[in-house]
Short mmCIF file of C-alpha atoms in Angstrom, two decimals:
data_model
loop_
_atom_site.label_atom_id
_atom_site.label_comp_id
_atom_site.label_asym_id
_atom_site.label_seq_id
_atom_site.Cartn_x
_atom_site.Cartn_y
_atom_site.Cartn_z
CA MET A 257 0.07 -0.01 -0.01
CA ALA A 258 3.31 2.16 -0.10
CA SER A 259 3.48 4.26 -3.10
CA LYS A 260 0.57 5.22 -5.38
CA ALA A 261 2.26 7.75 -7.33
CA ASN A 262 4.14 5.20 -9.78
CA ARG A 263 1.10 2.66 -9.49
CA PRO A 264 0.71 0.86 -12.44
CA ASP A 265 -2.99 0.53 -14.35
CA LEU A 266 -4.24 -2.53 -12.32
CA VAL A 267 -7.75 -2.41 -13.76
CA VAL A 268 -8.02 -2.07 -17.51
CA ASP A 269 -11.52 -2.33 -19.31
CA GLY A 270 -12.93 -3.79 -16.22
CA LYS A 271 -10.51 -6.62 -15.92
CA ARG A 272 -7.35 -7.06 -13.82
CA LEU A 273 -3.90 -7.30 -14.96
CA ASP A 274 -4.18 -11.24 -14.64
CA GLY A 275 -7.35 -11.09 -16.69
CA ARG A 276 -9.61 -11.96 -13.64
CA ALA A 277 -12.89 -10.01 -13.09
CA MET A 278 -13.27 -8.34 -10.06
CA ASP A 279 -14.84 -10.71 -8.04
CA GLU A 280 -12.99 -13.70 -9.23
CA LEU A 281 -10.77 -15.75 -7.19
CA ARG A 282 -7.35 -17.11 -8.34
CA GLN A 283 -7.01 -20.78 -9.31
CA LEU A 284 -6.95 -22.57 -5.93
CA LYS A 285 -5.63 -26.28 -5.61
CA ILE A 286 -5.33 -28.01 -2.09
CA GLU A 287 -3.81 -31.68 -1.65
CA ALA A 288 -4.69 -33.09 2.01
CA ASN A 289 -2.39 -35.37 3.93
CA VAL A 290 1.01 -34.93 1.95
CA LEU A 291 3.20 -34.98 5.08
CA LYS A 292 3.93 -38.56 6.56
CA ASN A 293 4.70 -37.76 9.92
CA ALA A 294 1.79 -34.93 10.64
CA ASP A 295 -1.21 -35.80 11.87
CA GLY A 296 -2.81 -33.68 9.54
CA SER A 297 -1.39 -31.65 6.43
CA ALA A 298 -2.60 -29.77 3.36
CA TYR A 299 -0.53 -28.55 0.36
CA LEU A 300 -2.05 -25.41 -1.32
CA GLU A 301 -1.55 -23.46 -4.27
CA TRP A 302 -3.31 -20.36 -4.80
CA GLY A 303 -2.34 -18.23 -7.55
CA ARG A 304 1.30 -18.44 -7.23
CA ASN A 305 1.18 -18.89 -3.38
CA LYS A 306 2.48 -22.05 -2.27
CA VAL A 307 1.41 -23.14 1.15
CA LEU A 308 2.23 -25.95 3.60
CA ALA A 309 0.09 -26.50 6.54
CA ALA A 310 0.67 -29.32 9.22
CA VAL A 311 -1.19 -30.28 12.38
CA TYR A 312 0.19 -32.45 15.46
CA GLY A 313 -2.08 -33.17 17.85
CA PRO A 314 -3.77 -33.36 20.29
CA THR A 315 -0.89 -34.54 22.28
CA GLU A 316 0.72 -33.54 25.77
CA THR A 317 1.31 -30.04 26.27
CA GLN A 318 4.69 -28.63 26.11
CA PRO A 319 5.64 -26.68 28.41
CA LYS A 320 3.50 -28.35 30.94
CA HIS A 321 2.29 -25.10 32.64
CA MET A 322 0.61 -23.96 29.61
CA ALA A 323 -1.95 -26.99 29.81
CA ASP A 324 -5.37 -25.99 30.38
CA GLN A 325 -7.27 -28.87 32.25
CA THR A 326 -10.65 -27.81 31.05
CA LYS A 327 -9.81 -27.71 27.25
CA ALA A 328 -7.16 -28.15 24.61
CA ILE A 329 -4.91 -25.36 23.69
CA ILE A 330 -3.89 -24.46 20.12
CA LYS A 331 -0.58 -23.28 19.24
CA CYS A 332 -0.11 -21.80 16.08
CA ARG A 333 3.06 -20.43 13.99
CA TYR A 334 2.92 -18.74 10.46
CA GLN A 335 6.13 -18.32 9.06
CA MET A 336 7.39 -17.11 5.59
CA ALA A 337 10.43 -19.18 3.98
CA PRO A 338 13.56 -16.73 3.64
CA PHE A 339 13.44 -17.50 -0.09
CA SER A 340 9.43 -17.29 -0.46
CA SER A 341 9.24 -13.68 -1.88
CA LEU A 342 10.48 -12.38 -5.37
CA GLU A 343 12.18 -9.16 -3.87
CA ASP A 344 13.76 -9.97 -0.65
CA HIS A 345 15.77 -12.56 1.46
CA GLY A 346 13.75 -12.99 4.81
CA ARG A 347 15.19 -13.71 8.07
CA THR A 348 14.61 -17.09 9.53
CA GLY A 349 12.18 -17.22 12.44
CA PRO A 350 8.80 -15.27 12.95
CA ASN A 351 9.13 -11.52 12.72
CA ARG A 352 6.22 -9.15 14.38
CA ARG A 353 4.11 -9.33 11.39
CA ALA A 354 4.16 -13.32 11.79
CA ILE A 355 3.59 -13.11 15.55
CA GLU A 356 0.58 -11.23 14.98
CA ILE A 357 -0.80 -13.34 11.92
CA SER A 358 0.05 -16.56 14.01
CA LYS A 359 -2.14 -14.84 16.95
CA VAL A 360 -5.02 -14.02 15.00
CA THR A 361 -4.94 -17.22 13.15
CA LYS A 362 -5.08 -19.15 16.23
CA GLU A 363 -7.99 -17.16 17.50
CA ALA A 364 -9.80 -18.01 14.40
CA PHE A 365 -9.52 -21.72 14.78
CA GLU A 366 -10.31 -21.58 18.63
CA ASN A 367 -13.77 -20.82 17.49
CA VAL A 368 -14.36 -23.86 15.64
CA VAL A 369 -12.30 -26.79 17.03
CA MET A 370 -13.91 -28.69 19.77
CA LEU A 371 -11.22 -27.92 22.37
CA ASN A 372 -13.60 -29.41 25.31
CA GLU A 373 -13.02 -32.85 23.95
CA PHE A 374 -9.30 -32.99 24.88
CA PRO A 375 -8.60 -30.89 28.00
CA GLY A 376 -5.16 -30.50 29.23
CA SER A 377 -3.66 -31.38 25.54
CA MET A 378 -2.30 -29.08 22.64
CA ILE A 379 -2.93 -28.75 19.21
CA ASN A 380 -0.10 -27.49 17.04
CA ILE A 381 -0.67 -25.82 13.76
CA PHE A 382 2.35 -25.26 11.65
CA ILE A 383 1.83 -22.92 8.18
CA GLU A 384 4.91 -22.32 6.03
CA ILE A 385 4.50 -19.81 3.26
CA LEU A 386 6.79 -21.32 0.74
CA GLN A 387 6.07 -18.82 -1.83
CA SER A 388 4.13 -15.74 -1.47
CA ASP A 389 2.10 -13.70 -3.76
CA GLY A 390 -0.38 -11.58 -1.63
CA GLY A 391 -3.04 -13.38 0.65
CA THR A 392 -0.69 -15.69 2.47
CA ARG A 393 -2.56 -15.64 5.70
CA ALA A 394 -5.88 -16.40 4.03
CA ALA A 395 -4.06 -19.18 2.40
CA GLY A 396 -2.45 -20.35 5.40
CA ILE A 397 -5.83 -20.28 7.23
CA THR A 398 -7.60 -22.31 4.27
CA ALA A 399 -4.77 -24.83 4.18
CA ALA A 400 -4.59 -25.32 7.68
CA ALA A 401 -8.54 -25.89 8.07
CA VAL A 402 -7.98 -29.01 5.55
CA ALA A 403 -4.94 -29.92 7.53
CA LEU A 404 -7.10 -29.93 11.04
CA ALA A 405 -9.93 -32.03 9.22
CA GLY A 406 -7.38 -34.53 7.70
CA ALA A 407 -6.06 -34.96 11.38
CA GLY A 408 -9.43 -35.92 12.44
CA ILE A 409 -9.76 -33.20 14.94
CA HIS A 410 -13.45 -32.31 15.50
CA MET A 411 -14.62 -29.05 14.53
CA LYS A 412 -17.88 -27.22 14.28
CA ASP A 413 -17.11 -25.96 10.38
CA LEU A 414 -14.49 -26.28 7.88
CA ILE A 415 -13.35 -22.51 7.97
CA TYR A 416 -11.73 -20.51 4.84
CA ALA A 417 -10.24 -17.13 4.26
CA VAL A 418 -9.95 -14.65 1.71
CA SER A 419 -9.18 -10.98 1.18
CA VAL A 420 -11.24 -8.26 -0.14
CA GLY A 421 -9.45 -5.14 -1.47
CA LYS A 422 -10.08 -2.01 -3.01
CA ILE A 423 -8.30 -0.33 -6.10
CA GLY A 424 -9.83 2.91 -6.80
CA GLU A 425 -13.34 2.58 -7.01
CA HIS A 426 -13.32 -1.23 -7.42
CA LEU A 427 -13.79 -3.75 -4.84
CA VAL A 428 -11.53 -6.73 -5.90
CA LEU A 429 -11.70 -10.23 -4.58
CA ASP A 430 -8.40 -12.24 -3.59
CA LEU A 431 -5.49 -9.48 -4.29
CA ASN A 432 -2.33 -10.77 -5.62
CA MET A 433 0.84 -9.28 -4.56
CA LYS A 434 1.06 -6.76 -7.08
CA GLU A 435 -2.64 -5.62 -6.30
CA ASP A 436 -1.83 -5.51 -2.80
CA ASN A 437 1.30 -3.53 -2.89
CA TYR A 438 -0.70 -0.73 -4.89
CA SER A 439 -4.15 -1.30 -3.04
CA ASP A 440 -6.11 1.16 -1.32
CA SER A 441 -7.59 -1.20 1.09
CA ASP A 442 -7.08 -4.69 2.00
CA MET A 443 -9.26 -6.75 4.42
CA PRO A 444 -8.38 -10.29 4.83
CA MET A 445 -11.41 -12.20 6.39
CA ALA A 446 -11.72 -15.87 8.03
CA ILE A 447 -15.30 -16.95 7.58
CA SER A 448 -17.22 -19.87 9.23
CA PRO A 449 -19.64 -20.87 6.18
CA ARG A 450 -21.81 -22.83 8.34
CA ASN A 451 -23.49 -19.38 9.52
CA ASN A 452 -21.02 -16.92 7.88
CA ASN A 453 -19.79 -15.79 11.14
CA ILE A 454 -16.42 -13.76 10.88
CA LEU A 455 -13.59 -15.22 12.88
CA LEU A 456 -10.82 -13.18 11.68
CA LEU A 457 -11.07 -9.60 10.31
CA GLN A 458 -8.40 -7.28 9.50
CA MET A 459 -8.35 -4.10 7.57
CA ASP A 460 -6.21 -1.07 6.50
CA GLY A 461 -6.71 1.52 3.84
CA GLU A 462 -9.92 3.32 3.23
CA TYR A 463 -13.63 2.05 3.32
CA THR A 464 -16.82 3.48 3.31
CA GLY A 465 -19.60 1.97 5.32
CA GLU A 466 -21.10 0.91 2.14
CA GLU A 467 -18.01 -0.83 0.67
CA LEU A 468 -17.49 -2.53 4.02
CA HIS A 469 -20.84 -4.10 3.16
CA ARG A 470 -20.14 -5.01 -0.09
CA ALA A 471 -16.70 -6.26 0.67
CA MET A 472 -18.14 -8.73 3.28
CA GLU A 473 -20.61 -10.05 1.06
CA MET A 474 -17.82 -10.56 -1.73
CA ALA A 475 -16.02 -12.92 1.01
CA ILE A 476 -19.17 -14.71 1.95
CA GLU A 477 -20.03 -15.50 -1.58
CA ALA A 478 -16.39 -16.59 -2.57
CA GLY A 479 -16.64 -19.27 0.27
CA LYS A 480 -18.70 -21.46 -1.75
CA THR A 481 -16.03 -21.81 -4.16
CA ILE A 482 -13.24 -22.27 -1.73
CA GLY A 483 -15.16 -24.66 0.54
CA LYS A 484 -16.02 -26.96 -2.27
CA ILE A 485 -12.05 -26.98 -3.01
CA GLN A 486 -11.50 -27.98 0.53
CA ARG A 487 -13.83 -30.56 0.73
CA ASP A 488 -12.90 -32.20 -2.37
CA ALA A 489 -9.41 -32.19 -1.23
CA LEU A 490 -10.53 -34.03 1.81
CA ARG A 491 -12.50 -36.51 -0.17
CA SER A 492 -9.73 -37.44 -2.64
CA VAL A 493 -7.66 -38.73 -0.14
CA TYR A 494 -10.11 -41.29 0.49
CA THR A 495 -11.08 -41.85 -2.85
CA ASN A 496 -7.45 -42.45 -3.78
CA VAL A 497 -7.05 -45.22 -0.96
CA ALA A 498 -10.19 -46.81 -2.68
CA GLU A 499 -8.42 -46.74 -6.07
CA LYS A 500 -5.23 -48.15 -4.57
CA TYR A 501 -7.16 -51.08 -3.01
CA GLU A 502 -9.03 -51.81 -6.23
CA SER A 503 -6.02 -51.69 -8.37
CA VAL A 504 -4.21 -54.59 -6.07
CA MET B 262 -7.23 -15.80 40.82
CA GLU B 263 -8.77 -17.79 37.89
CA ALA B 264 -11.89 -18.41 40.33
CA ILE B 265 -12.17 -14.75 40.90
CA GLY B 266 -11.91 -13.94 37.30
CA ASP B 267 -14.66 -16.64 36.44
CA ILE B 268 -16.83 -15.05 39.26
CA LYS B 269 -16.29 -11.66 37.95
CA SER B 270 -17.11 -12.59 34.43
CA GLY B 271 -20.27 -14.38 35.48
CA TYR B 272 -21.36 -10.93 37.34
CA ILE B 273 -20.49 -8.90 33.85
CA ARG B 274 -22.59 -11.38 31.82
CA GLU B 275 -25.55 -11.37 34.51
CA LEU B 276 -25.39 -7.65 34.52
CA LEU B 277 -25.33 -7.24 30.75
CA SER B 278 -28.31 -9.48 30.15
CA LYS B 279 -30.28 -6.55 31.84
CA GLY B 280 -28.41 -4.19 29.80
CA LEU B 281 -26.17 -2.83 32.75
CA ARG B 282 -22.51 -2.34 33.16
CA GLU B 283 -20.70 -2.48 36.60
CA ASP B 284 -19.78 1.21 36.03
CA SER B 285 -23.25 2.16 35.08
CA ARG B 286 -22.26 2.92 31.66
CA LYS B 287 -24.83 2.56 28.54
CA VAL B 288 -23.35 0.02 26.16
CA SER B 289 -22.37 2.99 23.77
CA ASP B 290 -20.35 5.25 26.19
CA PHE B 291 -16.64 5.53 26.80
CA ARG B 292 -15.39 5.77 30.16
CA SER B 293 -14.01 9.08 31.06
CA ILE B 294 -11.30 10.26 28.98
CA LYS B 295 -8.35 12.68 30.14
CA VAL B 296 -5.53 13.56 27.67
CA ALA B 297 -2.42 15.42 28.95
CA LYS B 298 0.07 16.55 26.22
CA ASN B 299 3.62 17.30 26.48
CA VAL B 300 4.33 15.36 29.80
CA ILE B 301 7.70 14.58 28.80
CA GLU B 302 9.99 17.30 28.05
CA ASN B 303 12.60 15.63 26.55
CA ALA B 304 10.58 13.62 24.00
CA GLU B 305 9.62 15.64 20.89
CA GLY B 306 5.87 14.90 21.66
CA SER B 307 4.14 13.07 24.21
CA ALA B 308 0.69 12.47 25.67
CA GLN B 309 -0.63 10.79 28.60
CA VAL B 310 -4.15 9.27 28.26
CA ASP B 311 -6.53 8.01 31.10
CA LEU B 312 -9.40 6.09 29.66
CA GLY B 313 -11.17 5.08 33.07
CA ASN B 314 -8.65 3.37 34.99
CA THR B 315 -6.53 2.46 31.88
CA ARG B 316 -3.38 4.65 31.78
CA VAL B 317 -1.16 4.95 28.41
CA LEU B 318 1.79 7.23 28.06
CA ALA B 319 3.01 7.59 24.52
CA GLY B 320 6.52 9.38 23.50
CA VAL B 321 7.70 10.36 20.26
CA LYS B 322 11.25 10.87 19.34
CA VAL B 323 12.41 12.28 16.00
CA ILE B 324 16.02 10.89 14.93
CA LEU B 325 18.01 12.08 12.15
CA GLY B 326 18.59 8.90 9.93
CA GLU B 327 17.93 7.58 6.50
CA PRO B 328 14.92 6.79 4.58
CA MET B 329 13.99 3.37 3.45
CA SER B 330 14.96 2.19 0.02
CA ASP B 331 11.60 1.78 -1.31
CA THR B 332 10.55 5.46 -0.13
CA PRO B 333 13.44 7.45 -0.77
CA ASN B 334 11.66 10.69 -0.74
CA GLU B 335 10.11 10.10 2.71
CA GLY B 336 10.98 9.65 6.30
CA THR B 337 9.96 6.77 8.58
CA LEU B 338 7.31 5.95 11.02
CA ALA B 339 7.76 3.14 13.50
CA MET B 340 5.28 2.27 16.47
CA SER B 341 6.09 -0.18 19.29
CA ALA B 342 4.20 -0.84 22.48
CA GLU B 343 5.32 -2.41 25.70
CA LEU B 344 2.96 -3.90 28.47
CA LEU B 345 4.96 -2.70 31.33
CA PRO B 346 5.17 -5.30 34.36
CA LEU B 347 4.07 -2.38 36.52
CA ALA B 348 0.88 -2.12 34.72
CA SER B 349 -0.62 -5.36 35.91
CA ALA B 350 0.13 -8.26 37.92
CA GLU B 351 -0.39 -10.32 34.71
CA TYR B 352 2.18 -8.78 32.60
CA GLU B 353 5.70 -9.99 32.87
CA ALA B 354 9.15 -8.44 31.67
CA GLY B 355 10.63 -10.22 28.68
CA PRO B 356 10.56 -9.68 24.85
CA PRO B 357 7.30 -8.23 23.24
CA SER B 358 4.44 -10.49 23.99
CA PRO B 359 1.97 -11.19 21.05
CA ASN B 360 -0.51 -8.97 22.54
CA ALA B 361 2.13 -5.99 22.77
CA ILE B 362 2.98 -6.50 19.07
CA GLU B 363 -0.76 -6.46 17.82
CA LEU B 364 -1.40 -3.61 20.09
CA ALA B 365 1.48 -1.79 18.21
CA ARG B 366 0.47 -2.82 14.77
CA VAL B 367 -3.30 -2.31 14.99
CA VAL B 368 -2.28 1.54 16.34
CA ASP B 369 0.07 1.79 13.39
CA ARG B 370 -2.26 0.70 10.76
CA GLY B 371 -4.92 3.18 11.55
CA ILE B 372 -2.45 6.30 11.81
CA ARG B 373 -0.58 4.80 8.80
CA ALA B 374 -3.69 4.13 6.65
CA GLY B 375 -4.99 7.34 7.74
CA LYS B 376 -2.30 9.23 6.28
CA CYS B 377 -2.00 11.18 9.44
CA VAL B 378 1.62 12.34 9.19
CA ASP B 379 2.89 13.62 6.10
CA MET B 380 5.85 11.37 5.58
CA THR B 381 7.25 13.42 2.75
CA SER B 382 7.74 16.80 5.08
CA LEU B 383 10.30 14.25 7.02
CA PHE B 384 12.46 14.08 3.81
CA ILE B 385 15.44 16.52 4.48
CA GLU B 386 17.95 15.61 1.47
CA GLU B 387 19.40 12.82 -0.45
CA GLY B 388 19.98 9.93 2.04
CA LYS B 389 18.80 12.05 5.13
CA SER B 390 15.45 11.91 6.48
CA TRP B 391 13.70 12.31 10.00
CA ASN B 392 12.66 9.24 11.67
CA VAL B 393 9.65 9.20 13.91
CA TYR B 394 9.58 6.78 16.80
CA VAL B 395 6.38 6.39 18.78
CA ASP B 396 6.66 4.21 21.94
CA ILE B 397 3.67 3.22 23.73
CA TYR B 398 4.03 2.57 27.21
CA VAL B 399 0.92 0.82 29.28
CA LEU B 400 1.27 2.30 32.68
CA ASN B 401 -1.84 0.73 34.07
CA TYR B 402 -4.20 -1.82 32.58
CA ASP B 403 -8.07 -1.69 32.99
CA GLY B 404 -8.99 -2.78 29.53
CA ASN B 405 -9.29 -1.59 25.96
CA LEU B 406 -5.68 -0.54 25.52
CA PHE B 407 -6.21 -0.20 21.80
CA ASP B 408 -8.43 2.91 21.89
CA ALA B 409 -6.02 4.40 24.69
CA SER B 410 -3.16 3.71 22.72
CA CYS B 411 -4.40 5.23 19.58
CA LEU B 412 -5.62 8.41 21.35
CA ALA B 413 -2.23 8.66 23.11
CA ALA B 414 0.10 8.11 19.93
CA MET B 415 -2.36 10.46 17.89
CA SER B 416 -1.96 12.99 20.64
CA ALA B 417 1.75 12.82 21.11
CA LEU B 418 2.06 13.00 17.34
CA ALA B 419 -0.14 16.10 16.94
CA CYS B 420 2.08 17.94 19.45
CA THR B 421 5.34 16.80 18.37
CA LYS B 422 7.91 19.70 17.52
CA MET B 423 10.72 19.04 15.25
CA PRO B 424 14.37 19.22 15.74
CA GLU B 425 16.34 21.40 13.30
CA TYR B 426 18.58 20.27 10.77
CA GLU B 427 21.82 22.36 10.37
CA ASN B 428 25.24 21.82 8.69
CA GLY B 429 24.45 17.79 8.58
CA ALA B 430 23.54 17.54 12.26
CA GLU B 431 20.35 17.50 14.25
CA VAL B 432 19.74 20.22 16.79
CA ARG B 433 17.15 20.03 19.50
CA GLU B 434 17.70 23.05 21.56
CA LYS B 435 14.82 24.98 19.68
CA ARG B 436 12.00 22.67 18.89
CA VAL B 437 9.50 25.12 17.09
CA LYS B 438 8.40 23.64 14.03
CA GLU B 439 5.64 21.38 14.27
CA LEU B 440 5.44 17.76 12.84
CA LYS B 441 3.14 18.18 9.75
CA ILE B 442 -0.40 16.19 10.77
CA ASP B 443 -2.71 15.92 7.66
CA ASN B 444 -5.17 13.61 9.16
CA ILE B 445 -6.67 12.70 12.53
CA VAL B 446 -7.51 8.79 13.25
CA THR B 447 -9.13 7.59 16.45
CA SER B 448 -10.68 4.29 17.35
CA ALA B 449 -13.18 2.46 18.81
CA THR B 450 -12.83 -0.72 20.48
CA PHE B 451 -16.13 -3.07 21.13
CA ALA B 452 -16.40 -6.39 23.06
CA LYS B 453 -19.16 -9.00 22.52
CA ILE B 454 -20.19 -10.72 25.91
CA ASN B 455 -23.11 -13.11 25.71
CA GLY B 456 -24.20 -12.07 22.32
CA GLY B 457 -24.45 -8.26 23.56
CA ILE B 458 -21.87 -5.68 22.07
CA LEU B 459 -20.45 -2.89 24.05
CA LEU B 460 -18.03 -0.10 23.57
CA ASP B 461 -14.93 0.64 25.50
CA PRO B 462 -14.55 -3.04 27.51
CA ASN B 463 -12.92 -2.24 30.92
CA GLY B 464 -10.62 -5.12 32.44
CA ASN B 465 -13.57 -7.30 33.75
CA GLU B 466 -15.49 -6.94 30.70
CA GLU B 467 -12.51 -7.70 28.54
CA ASN B 468 -12.03 -10.99 30.71
CA ALA B 469 -15.53 -12.00 30.01
CA ALA B 470 -15.64 -10.93 26.27
CA ALA B 471 -15.65 -13.61 23.78
CA ALA B 472 -14.80 -11.42 20.71
CA ARG B 473 -13.38 -8.11 20.20
CA LEU B 474 -13.30 -5.55 17.29
CA THR B 475 -11.46 -2.24 17.22
CA VAL B 476 -12.31 0.05 14.15
CA ALA B 477 -9.95 3.05 13.62
CA THR B 478 -11.56 5.95 11.49
CA ASP B 479 -11.02 9.66 10.43
CA GLY B 480 -14.62 10.07 10.36
CA LYS B 481 -15.21 9.82 6.57
CA PHE B 482 -13.29 6.45 5.99
CA ILE B 483 -12.88 3.40 7.84
CA ARG B 484 -9.11 3.20 8.12
CA ALA B 485 -8.06 -0.06 10.05
CA MET B 486 -10.08 -2.72 11.75
CA GLN B 487 -8.77 -5.68 13.70
CA LYS B 488 -10.76 -8.63 15.18
CA GLY B 489 -9.47 -10.39 18.32
CA LEU B 490 -10.22 -13.49 20.52
CA SER B 491 -11.62 -16.66 19.46
CA GLY B 492 -15.64 -15.37 19.32
CA SER B 493 -17.09 -14.39 16.11
CA PHE B 494 -19.23 -11.37 14.35
CA SER B 495 -21.79 -11.41 11.91
CA ALA B 496 -21.29 -8.93 8.95
CA LYS B 497 -24.44 -6.91 10.40
CA GLU B 498 -22.48 -6.60 13.64
CA VAL B 499 -19.38 -5.56 12.16
CA GLU B 500 -21.05 -2.87 9.66
CA GLU B 501 -23.12 -1.43 12.97
CA MET B 502 -19.58 -1.40 14.94
CA ALA B 503 -18.02 0.34 12.11
CA ASP B 504 -21.01 2.93 12.07
CA MET B 505 -20.62 3.36 15.66
CA ALA B 506 -17.06 4.15 15.39
CA MET B 507 -17.26 6.81 12.95
CA LYS B 508 -20.21 8.59 15.15
CA LYS B 509 -17.70 8.31 17.96
CA HIS B 510 -14.80 10.07 16.18
CA ASP B 511 -15.83 13.53 16.54
CA GLU B 512 -15.68 13.20 20.40
CA LEU B 513 -12.51 11.67 20.46
CA LYS B 514 -10.96 13.89 17.78
CA ARG B 515 -11.57 16.97 20.12
CA ARG B 516 -9.47 15.14 22.78
CA VAL B 517 -6.68 14.69 20.45
CA MET B 518 -6.94 18.33 19.04
CA GLY B 519 -7.27 20.05 22.81
CA ALA B 520 -4.76 21.83 24.39
#
C-alpha cells in the first residue's frame, strides 16, 4: 500500500492485470495429507502462493504449565520461508508481522475446534509460506483448516479465509501481490461458512460503510467456491485409497 | 485468581443481560477520557491518556536517519508498545508478547492508513530524513488498550515539535516547527459478551468477552480494523460497530486536538 504515485493501471477495461474479473478468485488447488509425520497436513497453491500446513495433536502440552485442564490449547506458527518472496531474502524465524498473524489465526481456529474434547492437551498448527504472492494469511488458514480436518480433529465447521481489497473505486476479491502493494485497502477475513460468522477480520486503507458491506458479501460468496475445493481435497484422500485397493 | 476472574465474568454477563454495566455506563459509552500533552519534555512529543483506569503514555522521538530504500523521498514512522510489568500483575518482563505486538501494529495501521503524518515532510535531503519513533507505554491496565493507545499516539504526534537540521546535524535546542499532521484517526473498540456488544470494555468486561473488534476511522473512511479473541461477529454486527466508531470520532478527535 506504499507508493501510489507510480501505480500501474491495475484495472483495464474492467479486467485485472491477470485477466480476472473483480470478484474472481485465483486458481486454487489443495491436496490433503501430504506429509507422513504430521497427524494432518495440506499443500495449497493459490495463484502463485505455495503453502504447506501441518497439524500435530492433540498431544501432551509442552511446556506443561501452559496446559489448560478444562480444554485443549491451540498453538499456531505462521512463517514465511526466507526464499518465499520475489524481492527480498527474509530472515528465518517469526517477525512481528508473523507473530500477529499467528495470533489471529489461532483465535480463528479456537472458534471452531472442539477444544473441550481434549482437556490438558495441545494442538499445534504450523503454516509455512513457501512462496508468497499476496493473501498468504488467507491461504494459510484455508490450508490449515484442511490439515485439521485431515487430522481427524473435530470442528464445528471447515473454515476458509480470503481477502477483499479496493483499487480505485473497484472492490476486488483475492488480491495478488502486485495488487496488494498498490491497493487502497485490504481486508483479509476468515469465515465459518455454516453461519457466515466472521472469525478473523483485519483491514487497513479506506472503506466507506457501504464498501465494507459489499466487501463482506464478496468474501461470503467466495466461500462457496473455496469450501468446495477444501472438501474435494479431503474427499480425494479417501477416493485415492479406494482406487489403490481396487488396483491390487 | 482464575476463580475470582470467572466469578467476575459471570457477574458482568448477568449485568449485561439486563442491559447494565458494572460502572453504570450505557453500552455505547466511553469511560471518562483525560489527555495530557507534552508530559515528557525531552521527547519531541508525548501524551498521557487516562481512559477510566487504563493509563497509557506515548512518547515520540524524532531522530536524524535515512529514508527506507523503497520510499527514498520520505521519512519513516515506527510504532512499538510495551505492556510494562508495573501495569498489571499479569504482565511479565521480557521480549514483546503477541498482545504487545498486536497492539502496536493495530495502532500503527490506523494512523498509517489514515495518512496522518505527512511522510514527505520528513524528508531532508538525498539519503537523509527524520525518522519518527512512537513508543506506547502501558502504565495501568483496565481494558481497552487499543483506544487508549491510539488516542495517546495520535495526541503525541499532534503535539510533536521537530528538531532542526543544521550543517548536517540535528539540533534539539530550538524545537519550534510542528510535525505536519494531515489527518486525525481515532479508534473505537467493542467487546461481545453473551451475544451483546458494548463499547470500550474495561478489564473485567474484556475478561468476560468472547470477541473484540477495533475500528479506526477518520470520520469519513474506515481506516483499519482488527478482530480479536476466539468469538465471532456477523457481517451486520461489523457494519453496526463501524458505524458507531465513525459516530464517536468527533468526540475523540476533540480530545486529540485539545490543548
